[in-house]
Amino acid sequence: MQERLRASFYTLGCRLNQAETGLISNSFRERGYEIVDFGEPADVCIINSCTVTEQADSKCRQIVRQVLRKNPDTFVAVVGCYAQTGFEALQQIEGIDLIVGNQDKMQVIDLIDEPAKRPEPRIVRSRMTRAPFTLPFYGTDLPTTRANLKIQDGCDFMCSFCIIPFARGRARSRAFWDIQREAIELVETGIKEIVLTGVNIGTYQFEDKTFMDVVRMLLSIPGLRRLRISSIEPTTVNEELLDLMADSDVLCSHLHLPVQSGSDRILKSMRRVYSIREFLDFVERAHQRVPDVLIGTDIMVGFPGETDADFAESCRMLTDTPIAYAHVFTYSERPGTASTKIAEKIDPRIKKQRSKAIHRLSEQCKLAFYQQFIGRTVRVLTEEQDFEGRWLGFADNYIRVAIAEPDLQENQLVLCEIQSVDDKGIAIGKLIGRNGNEISNS
Ligand code: SF4
């Protein structure tokens, strides 16, 4: 009997890439492939790439070489964002067999008739369209707790530092009915939390359906316990969403709003379409309107022309507002983006210092936010156990909680009282209820 072909997957980058790799690996399983862990011997290895920074590009090249060193006969396909923008560089790496851009990557299985090594890579990079899309969903090999649900792709905002519109194309939305179909199937398989993902999800538009229609539709699905919005552009969030978040037990009180800088001068140079005053006013309104809301952000350091004064404004924005954490990104010059034309580049040592400073401030903000919940009850979805046997998971508002109750199971919604915050920035929860399906925070 012919042995089953084996496929392995490696994902670089964002939550959207993770969601897409999940769907791609399902398509291989449906074709009879055995899915093996990355690093195991495999007939085919798919690397779902990222190009948001130069480091992401070089990491992808490193992973390719690692695969080929370990298994020189493996059919190697690089798909996604770096395949889209960096195919010429990838072509130079001996041993890559297939390079597939973002328009075609979800169907990569159809591009591999016989996983035999090729003398040179086949390149498939169809023009990316703006057409609405649907996604194959096989209902197998699913995540077991929180499921990423892709609703949108591409972006029209064209921020001056960002390569994503070049890698993923212009904004386009998934068919409304297709989102509904996948979400219902996810809930039927036992998923309790769905996380909405895309590139610029707030710009979702399918026929007359907007982002808010998607949120309301998902909230109406029986059995869905939590709906979380991943990163969303500040200018695409409206008051109606805050009202829904304030009144719903399902819509998680968590907003990740990338601000990028605390300086209006730099925001202008980044071509961001809001002032820091407008951003902070919205954060304040969200904080007033949605009890216990946790607001996170992204801050970029080292953008060309960023002075000490500009950077100080980013720091002040963190310390003077109820923002609970900031992911820090170091500016990385991306080919074809408008910011490459700005002359005043920042010294890498200064970039490093600023990155460390924002990271430190973010840890302080997070600790201060978490400590407000000591003595309070939160609902937590158990995801994994740490080496001490504690169950780890997130509260509705994205506080990371550890519960020392070894007999809990994965994917359980439980109630616990926050007792303290440990030195790793994790809230310590004492179990007070094993059924959190109906009850929210208090
Ligand atoms: S909104 Fe700006 S930073 Fe975000 S993906 Fe679009 S262009 Fe990039």
Short mmCIF file of C-alpha atoms and ligand atoms in Angstrom, two decimals:
data_model
loop_
_atom_site.label_atom_id
_atom_site.label_comp_id
_atom_site.label_asym_id
_atom_site.label_seq_id
_atom_site.Cartn_x
_atom_site.Cartn_y
_atom_site.Cartn_z
CA MET A 1 0.00 0.00 0.00
CA GLN A 2 1.40 3.42 -0.99
CA GLU A 3 2.59 5.37 2.06
CA ARG A 4 0.72 8.60 2.85
CA LEU A 5 2.61 11.72 1.84
CA ARG A 6 3.69 13.86 4.80
CA ALA A 7 3.41 17.64 5.00
CA SER A 8 4.79 20.08 7.57
CA PHE A 9 4.08 23.78 8.04
CA TYR A 10 5.91 26.78 9.43
CA THR A 11 4.22 30.13 9.99
CA LEU A 12 5.91 33.51 10.35
CA GLY A 13 4.16 36.73 11.33
CA CYS A 14 0.68 37.67 12.37
CA ARG A 15 -2.51 36.07 13.64
CA LEU A 16 -3.90 36.24 10.08
CA ASN A 17 -1.03 34.11 8.80
CA GLN A 18 -1.69 31.60 11.58
CA ALA A 19 -5.35 31.37 10.63
CA GLU A 20 -4.41 30.86 6.97
CA THR A 21 -1.84 28.15 7.72
CA GLY A 22 -4.54 26.32 9.68
CA LEU A 23 -6.81 26.35 6.64
CA ILE A 24 -4.00 25.39 4.23
CA SER A 25 -2.95 22.43 6.39
CA ASN A 26 -6.59 21.29 6.42
CA SER A 27 -6.58 21.24 2.62
CA PHE A 28 -3.54 18.92 2.68
CA ARG A 29 -5.21 16.64 5.23
CA GLU A 30 -8.31 16.51 3.04
CA ARG A 31 -6.06 15.33 0.15
CA GLY A 32 -4.79 12.47 2.29
CA TYR A 33 -1.53 13.98 3.52
CA GLU A 34 -0.33 13.17 7.01
CA ILE A 35 0.42 16.42 8.82
CA VAL A 36 3.69 16.14 10.76
CA ASP A 37 5.39 18.60 13.12
CA PHE A 38 7.76 21.09 11.59
CA GLY A 39 11.27 19.62 11.65
CA GLU A 40 10.02 16.07 11.19
CA PRO A 41 10.91 14.36 7.89
CA ALA A 42 8.28 15.44 5.34
CA ASP A 43 7.65 15.15 1.59
CA VAL A 44 6.39 18.72 1.48
CA CYS A 45 7.19 21.72 3.72
CA ILE A 46 5.07 24.87 3.42
CA ILE A 47 6.53 28.07 4.87
CA ASN A 48 3.87 30.79 5.26
CA SER A 49 6.04 33.88 5.18
CA CYS A 50 5.91 37.47 6.52
CA THR A 51 7.63 40.61 5.24
CA VAL A 52 6.56 43.28 7.73
CA THR A 53 10.23 43.80 8.71
CA GLU A 54 13.65 42.99 7.25
CA GLN A 55 14.07 40.54 10.15
CA ALA A 56 10.99 38.63 8.98
CA ASP A 57 12.51 38.28 5.50
CA SER A 58 15.83 36.99 6.83
CA LYS A 59 14.06 34.64 9.27
CA CYS A 60 12.19 33.11 6.32
CA ARG A 61 15.43 32.55 4.39
CA GLN A 62 16.95 31.01 7.53
CA ILE A 63 14.01 28.61 7.95
CA VAL A 64 14.25 27.53 4.29
CA ARG A 65 17.96 26.73 4.69
CA GLN A 66 17.25 24.88 7.93
CA VAL A 67 14.65 22.66 6.23
CA LEU A 68 16.94 21.91 3.29
CA ARG A 69 19.93 21.16 5.53
CA LYS A 70 17.86 18.65 7.53
CA ASN A 71 15.81 17.16 4.66
CA PRO A 72 17.39 18.00 1.27
CA ASP A 73 14.76 15.94 -0.59
CA THR A 74 11.79 17.80 0.89
CA PHE A 75 9.67 19.76 -1.59
CA VAL A 76 9.84 23.32 -0.23
CA ALA A 77 7.17 25.91 -0.94
CA VAL A 78 7.38 29.50 0.34
CA VAL A 79 3.99 31.21 0.29
CA GLY A 80 2.46 34.50 1.39
CA CYS A 81 3.78 38.00 2.02
CA TYR A 82 7.53 37.55 1.46
CA ALA A 83 6.83 35.29 -1.52
CA GLN A 84 4.72 38.13 -2.89
CA THR A 85 7.28 40.96 -2.47
CA GLY A 86 10.63 39.13 -2.18
CA PHE A 87 10.34 36.37 -4.82
CA GLU A 88 13.52 37.51 -6.58
CA ALA A 89 15.59 37.05 -3.40
CA LEU A 90 13.91 33.71 -2.70
CA GLN A 91 14.67 32.54 -6.24
CA GLN A 92 18.38 32.80 -5.38
CA ILE A 93 18.08 30.16 -2.64
CA GLU A 94 18.88 26.78 -4.15
CA GLY A 95 16.37 24.11 -3.14
CA ILE A 96 13.12 26.11 -3.10
CA ASP A 97 10.63 24.39 -5.44
CA LEU A 98 7.62 26.69 -5.35
CA ILE A 99 7.03 30.37 -4.56
CA VAL A 100 3.36 31.39 -4.21
CA GLY A 101 1.99 34.90 -3.62
CA ASN A 102 -1.00 35.85 -1.49
CA GLN A 103 -3.63 35.60 -4.24
CA ASP A 104 -2.96 31.90 -4.78
CA LYS A 105 -1.55 30.63 -1.47
CA MET A 106 -4.82 29.22 -0.11
CA GLN A 107 -4.88 26.85 -3.11
CA VAL A 108 -1.19 25.84 -2.91
CA ILE A 109 -2.24 22.17 -2.67
CA ASP A 110 -3.49 22.43 -6.27
CA LEU A 111 -0.05 23.66 -7.39
CA ILE A 112 1.73 20.52 -6.14
CA ASP A 113 0.89 17.59 -8.44
CA GLU A 114 4.01 15.58 -7.65
CA PRO A 115 6.14 16.79 -4.66
CA ALA A 116 9.38 16.15 -6.55
CA LYS A 117 12.39 18.48 -6.34
CA ARG A 118 12.67 20.96 -9.18
CA PRO A 119 15.88 22.35 -10.76
CA GLU A 120 14.48 25.84 -10.12
CA PRO A 121 11.44 27.21 -8.35
CA ARG A 122 8.06 27.63 -10.03
CA ILE A 123 6.73 31.12 -9.23
CA VAL A 124 2.98 31.75 -8.99
CA ARG A 125 2.04 35.38 -8.24
CA SER A 126 -1.34 36.21 -9.77
CA ARG A 127 -2.46 39.82 -9.65
CA MET A 128 -4.25 40.43 -6.36
CA THR A 129 -7.85 41.44 -6.93
CA ARG A 130 -10.28 43.43 -4.79
CA ALA A 131 -12.97 40.81 -5.26
CA PRO A 132 -14.75 39.46 -2.15
CA PHE A 133 -13.49 36.00 -1.22
CA THR A 134 -14.59 32.81 0.40
CA LEU A 135 -12.41 30.28 2.23
CA PRO A 136 -12.43 26.50 2.14
CA PHE A 137 -13.32 25.13 5.56
CA TYR A 138 -13.10 21.44 6.24
CA GLY A 139 -13.89 21.36 9.95
CA THR A 140 -10.88 19.17 10.70
CA ASP A 141 -7.68 19.81 12.63
CA LEU A 142 -9.31 22.69 14.39
CA PRO A 143 -7.92 24.84 17.15
CA THR A 144 -9.22 23.57 20.46
CA THR A 145 -9.86 26.75 22.36
CA ARG A 146 -9.71 30.14 20.63
CA ALA A 147 -10.25 30.08 16.85
CA ASN A 148 -8.96 32.82 14.54
CA LEU A 149 -11.68 33.75 12.03
CA LYS A 150 -10.44 35.57 8.92
CA ILE A 151 -13.01 38.13 7.70
CA GLN A 152 -10.97 40.57 5.62
CA ASP A 153 -7.68 40.98 3.73
CA GLY A 154 -5.53 43.76 2.23
CA CYS A 155 -5.48 47.47 3.07
CA ASP A 156 -6.07 50.84 1.38
CA PHE A 157 -4.60 53.04 4.13
CA MET A 158 -1.07 53.17 2.69
CA CYS A 159 0.78 54.23 5.87
CA SER A 160 4.20 55.47 4.78
CA PHE A 161 6.19 52.73 6.61
CA CYS A 162 4.01 49.77 5.73
CA ILE A 163 4.63 47.09 3.11
CA ILE A 164 1.36 45.20 3.79
CA PRO A 165 -0.65 46.84 0.98
CA PHE A 166 2.12 45.72 -1.41
CA ALA A 167 2.24 42.19 0.05
CA ARG A 168 -1.48 41.61 0.59
CA GLY A 169 -3.02 44.01 -1.93
CA ARG A 170 -5.97 46.38 -1.60
CA ALA A 171 -8.75 45.89 0.94
CA ARG A 172 -11.26 43.12 0.24
CA SER A 173 -13.80 41.33 2.38
CA ARG A 174 -14.92 37.75 2.88
CA ALA A 175 -18.49 36.90 1.88
CA PHE A 176 -20.80 37.53 4.85
CA TRP A 177 -22.51 34.12 4.53
CA ASP A 178 -19.11 32.38 4.35
CA ILE A 179 -18.03 33.95 7.67
CA GLN A 180 -21.35 32.87 9.23
CA ARG A 181 -20.96 29.31 7.92
CA GLU A 182 -17.44 28.89 9.35
CA ALA A 183 -18.39 30.47 12.69
CA ILE A 184 -21.38 28.16 13.17
CA GLU A 185 -19.21 25.14 12.36
CA LEU A 186 -16.54 26.30 14.79
CA VAL A 187 -19.09 26.64 17.61
CA GLU A 188 -20.58 23.23 16.74
CA THR A 189 -17.14 21.68 17.18
CA GLY A 190 -16.93 23.10 20.72
CA ILE A 191 -15.03 26.34 20.16
CA LYS A 192 -16.00 28.85 22.87
CA GLU A 193 -14.04 31.89 21.66
CA ILE A 194 -13.71 33.30 18.16
CA VAL A 195 -11.07 35.96 17.39
CA LEU A 196 -11.80 38.18 14.40
CA THR A 197 -8.74 38.67 12.22
CA GLY A 198 -7.73 40.33 8.98
CA VAL A 199 -5.48 43.20 7.92
CA ASN A 200 -7.84 46.18 8.41
CA ILE A 201 -10.98 44.48 9.75
CA GLY A 202 -12.80 47.70 10.60
CA THR A 203 -13.03 48.48 6.87
CA TYR A 204 -15.01 45.28 6.25
CA GLN A 205 -17.64 45.81 3.52
CA PHE A 206 -19.51 43.02 1.67
CA GLU A 207 -22.46 44.25 -0.35
CA ASP A 208 -24.41 46.26 2.25
CA LYS A 209 -22.80 44.47 5.21
CA THR A 210 -20.33 46.36 7.40
CA PHE A 211 -18.01 45.32 10.23
CA MET A 212 -20.74 46.02 12.78
CA ASP A 213 -23.10 43.66 10.89
CA VAL A 214 -20.47 40.91 11.16
CA VAL A 215 -20.11 41.52 14.91
CA ARG A 216 -23.88 41.50 15.51
CA MET A 217 -24.32 38.35 13.38
CA LEU A 218 -21.61 36.49 15.29
CA LEU A 219 -23.04 37.59 18.66
CA SER A 220 -26.34 35.99 17.63
CA ILE A 221 -24.81 32.52 17.11
CA PRO A 222 -26.14 30.22 19.86
CA GLY A 223 -23.38 28.67 21.95
CA LEU A 224 -20.66 31.23 21.16
CA ARG A 225 -19.30 32.31 24.56
CA ARG A 226 -16.73 34.91 23.59
CA LEU A 227 -16.10 37.06 20.54
CA ARG A 228 -12.77 38.90 20.53
CA ILE A 229 -11.67 41.61 18.12
CA SER A 230 -7.95 41.39 17.32
CA SER A 231 -6.08 44.50 16.19
CA ILE A 232 -8.37 47.20 14.72
CA GLU A 233 -7.48 50.62 13.30
CA PRO A 234 -8.49 53.42 15.71
CA THR A 235 -10.35 55.38 13.01
CA THR A 236 -12.51 52.36 12.12
CA VAL A 237 -14.03 51.81 15.59
CA ASN A 238 -17.31 53.59 16.29
CA GLU A 239 -19.35 54.39 19.41
CA GLU A 240 -21.84 51.66 18.49
CA LEU A 241 -19.13 49.05 19.01
CA LEU A 242 -18.39 50.51 22.46
CA ASP A 243 -22.10 50.33 23.35
CA LEU A 244 -22.28 46.71 22.19
CA MET A 245 -19.10 45.88 24.13
CA ALA A 246 -20.52 47.53 27.26
CA ASP A 247 -23.83 45.65 27.09
CA SER A 248 -22.75 42.21 25.80
CA ASP A 249 -21.56 39.22 27.86
CA VAL A 250 -20.08 37.69 24.71
CA LEU A 251 -18.21 40.57 23.05
CA CYS A 252 -14.91 40.73 24.95
CA SER A 253 -14.04 44.07 26.58
CA HIS A 254 -10.66 44.24 24.89
CA LEU A 255 -9.50 46.67 22.21
CA HIS A 256 -6.11 46.62 20.47
CA LEU A 257 -5.78 50.01 18.75
CA PRO A 258 -2.40 50.54 17.00
CA VAL A 259 -1.41 54.20 17.56
CA GLN A 260 2.19 53.90 16.29
CA SER A 261 3.41 57.21 17.81
CA GLY A 262 2.49 59.77 20.47
CA SER A 263 3.79 62.62 18.31
CA ASP A 264 1.51 64.41 15.84
CA ARG A 265 4.57 65.35 13.76
CA ILE A 266 5.51 61.68 13.35
CA LEU A 267 1.90 60.54 12.83
CA LYS A 268 1.71 63.02 9.93
CA SER A 269 4.94 61.67 8.46
CA MET A 270 3.60 58.12 8.86
CA ARG A 271 0.46 59.21 7.00
CA ARG A 272 -1.70 58.09 9.92
CA VAL A 273 -5.13 59.70 9.67
CA TYR A 274 -5.74 60.92 13.21
CA SER A 275 -4.15 63.28 15.74
CA ILE A 276 -2.92 62.08 19.09
CA ARG A 277 -5.66 64.19 20.75
CA GLU A 278 -8.35 62.39 18.75
CA PHE A 279 -6.82 59.01 19.62
CA LEU A 280 -6.59 59.79 23.32
CA ASP A 281 -10.14 61.21 23.40
CA PHE A 282 -11.39 57.94 21.93
CA VAL A 283 -9.39 55.89 24.45
CA GLU A 284 -10.90 57.98 27.24
CA ARG A 285 -14.44 57.51 25.87
CA ALA A 286 -13.92 53.75 25.55
CA HIS A 287 -12.60 53.63 29.10
CA GLN A 288 -15.63 55.56 30.39
CA ARG A 289 -18.17 53.60 28.35
CA VAL A 290 -16.93 49.97 28.67
CA PRO A 291 -16.37 48.75 32.25
CA ASP A 292 -13.04 46.90 32.74
CA VAL A 293 -12.05 47.39 29.10
CA LEU A 294 -8.41 46.57 28.44
CA ILE A 295 -6.91 48.79 25.74
CA GLY A 296 -3.65 47.82 24.13
CA THR A 297 -1.69 49.48 21.35
CA ASP A 298 1.30 49.25 18.98
CA ILE A 299 4.12 51.81 19.13
CA MET A 300 6.81 52.10 16.49
CA VAL A 301 10.18 53.45 17.55
CA GLY A 302 12.94 54.81 15.32
CA PHE A 303 10.73 56.10 12.49
CA PRO A 304 12.89 58.37 10.30
CA GLY A 305 13.11 61.86 11.79
CA GLU A 306 11.88 60.75 15.26
CA THR A 307 13.53 63.17 17.74
CA ASP A 308 13.98 62.70 21.48
CA ALA A 309 10.99 65.02 21.91
CA ASP A 310 8.80 62.92 19.60
CA PHE A 311 9.82 59.79 21.47
CA ALA A 312 9.11 61.47 24.82
CA GLU A 313 5.55 62.09 23.61
CA SER A 314 5.11 58.36 22.89
CA CYS A 315 6.30 57.59 26.43
CA ARG A 316 4.03 60.24 27.96
CA MET A 317 1.08 58.84 26.02
CA LEU A 318 1.68 55.50 27.71
CA THR A 319 2.14 56.84 31.23
CA ASP A 320 -0.66 59.42 31.16
CA THR A 321 -3.48 57.29 29.74
CA PRO A 322 -5.37 54.11 30.74
CA ILE A 323 -3.59 52.10 28.01
CA ALA A 324 -2.70 48.72 29.57
CA TYR A 325 0.11 47.54 27.26
CA ALA A 326 2.01 48.45 24.13
CA HIS A 327 3.59 46.09 21.60
CA VAL A 328 6.76 47.84 20.43
CA PHE A 329 7.97 47.65 16.84
CA THR A 330 11.31 48.97 15.63
CA TYR A 331 11.11 50.82 12.33
CA SER A 332 12.42 48.63 9.51
CA GLU A 333 12.91 50.14 6.04
CA ARG A 334 10.60 48.33 3.60
CA PRO A 335 11.17 48.46 -0.15
CA GLY A 336 8.70 50.59 -2.07
CA THR A 337 7.24 52.36 0.98
CA ALA A 338 7.08 56.18 1.09
CA SER A 339 9.15 56.46 4.30
CA THR A 340 12.25 55.21 2.47
CA LYS A 341 12.48 58.73 1.00
CA ILE A 342 12.82 60.40 4.45
CA ALA A 343 16.52 61.23 4.92
CA GLU A 344 16.91 61.40 8.72
CA LYS A 345 17.46 57.73 9.60
CA ILE A 346 17.70 56.85 13.31
CA ASP A 347 20.86 55.19 14.69
CA PRO A 348 20.20 51.49 15.45
CA ARG A 349 21.58 51.96 19.00
CA ILE A 350 19.01 54.69 19.68
CA LYS A 351 16.26 52.50 18.19
CA LYS A 352 17.29 49.74 20.60
CA GLN A 353 17.26 52.07 23.61
CA ARG A 354 13.83 53.41 22.68
CA SER A 355 12.46 49.92 22.13
CA LYS A 356 13.68 48.85 25.58
CA ALA A 357 12.20 51.98 27.17
CA ILE A 358 8.73 51.40 25.66
CA HIS A 359 8.88 47.74 26.64
CA ARG A 360 9.67 48.70 30.25
CA LEU A 361 6.84 51.26 30.33
CA SER A 362 4.44 48.72 28.86
CA GLU A 363 5.27 46.22 31.61
CA GLN A 364 4.57 48.93 34.22
CA CYS A 365 1.24 49.82 32.58
CA LYS A 366 0.21 46.17 32.44
CA LEU A 367 1.10 45.57 36.08
CA ALA A 368 -0.86 48.66 37.17
CA PHE A 369 -3.88 47.55 35.14
CA TYR A 370 -3.78 43.96 36.42
CA GLN A 371 -3.49 45.11 40.05
CA GLN A 372 -6.84 46.91 39.74
CA PHE A 373 -8.42 43.45 39.51
CA ILE A 374 -7.00 42.00 42.75
CA GLY A 375 -9.99 40.82 44.79
CA ARG A 376 -12.24 40.83 41.70
CA THR A 377 -13.85 37.87 39.91
CA VAL A 378 -13.09 37.26 36.24
CA ARG A 379 -14.07 34.61 33.71
CA VAL A 380 -11.14 32.69 32.19
CA LEU A 381 -10.93 30.29 29.23
CA THR A 382 -8.39 27.57 30.06
CA GLU A 383 -5.94 27.03 27.20
CA GLU A 384 -2.78 25.28 28.34
CA GLN A 385 -0.89 24.08 31.42
CA ASP A 386 2.50 25.49 32.37
CA PHE A 387 5.40 23.43 33.71
CA GLU A 388 4.00 23.88 37.26
CA GLY A 389 0.71 22.30 36.16
CA ARG A 390 -1.15 25.60 36.47
CA TRP A 391 -3.85 26.24 33.87
CA LEU A 392 -3.23 29.41 31.82
CA GLY A 393 -5.82 31.40 29.92
CA PHE A 394 -7.20 34.86 29.25
CA ALA A 395 -10.00 36.68 31.03
CA ASP A 396 -12.73 38.31 28.91
CA ASN A 397 -10.70 41.52 28.88
CA TYR A 398 -7.46 39.70 27.95
CA ILE A 399 -5.82 39.64 31.40
CA ARG A 400 -3.50 36.62 31.42
CA VAL A 401 -4.44 34.39 34.37
CA ALA A 402 -2.86 31.29 35.96
CA ILE A 403 -5.05 28.92 38.00
CA ALA A 404 -3.43 26.26 40.19
CA GLU A 405 -6.17 23.64 39.69
CA PRO A 406 -4.58 20.65 37.88
CA ASP A 407 -7.91 18.85 37.42
CA LEU A 408 -9.35 21.49 35.14
CA GLN A 409 -9.50 20.75 31.41
CA GLU A 410 -8.62 22.66 28.27
CA ASN A 411 -11.32 24.92 26.80
CA GLN A 412 -13.21 25.35 30.08
CA LEU A 413 -14.77 28.69 30.99
CA VAL A 414 -14.27 29.10 34.72
CA LEU A 415 -14.62 31.85 37.33
CA CYS A 416 -11.74 32.84 39.51
CA GLU A 417 -10.84 35.59 41.94
CA ILE A 418 -7.64 37.48 41.17
CA GLN A 419 -5.40 37.17 44.21
CA SER A 420 -2.14 38.77 43.03
CA VAL A 421 0.12 39.44 40.03
CA ASP A 422 3.38 37.49 39.81
CA ASP A 423 6.78 38.80 38.73
CA LYS A 424 6.19 37.51 35.18
CA GLY A 425 3.16 39.78 34.83
CA ILE A 426 0.61 36.94 35.13
CA ALA A 427 -2.45 37.34 37.34
CA ILE A 428 -2.85 34.56 39.93
CA GLY A 429 -6.45 33.33 40.06
CA LYS A 430 -8.19 31.29 42.76
CA LEU A 431 -10.89 29.03 41.29
CA ILE A 432 -14.36 29.93 42.59
CA GLY A 433 -16.62 28.45 39.89
CA ARG A 434 -16.22 25.73 37.24
CA ASN A 435 -19.03 26.92 35.01
CA GLY A 436 -18.40 30.35 33.55
CA ASN A 437 -20.66 29.81 30.55
CA GLU A 438 -23.35 32.19 31.65
CA ILE A 439 -21.74 34.56 34.20
CA SER A 440 -19.51 37.59 33.36
CA ASN A 441 -16.98 39.64 35.41
CA SER A 442 -17.83 41.19 38.84
S1 SF4 B 1 -3.46 50.43 8.30
FE1 SF4 B 1 -1.41 51.14 7.79
S2 SF4 B 1 -0.09 49.89 9.09
FE2 SF4 B 1 -2.06 48.85 9.02
S3 SF4 B 1 -1.89 47.38 7.33
FE3 SF4 B 1 -2.78 49.26 6.52
S4 SF4 B 1 -1.06 50.40 5.69
FE4 SF4 B 1 -0.25 48.86 7.10
#
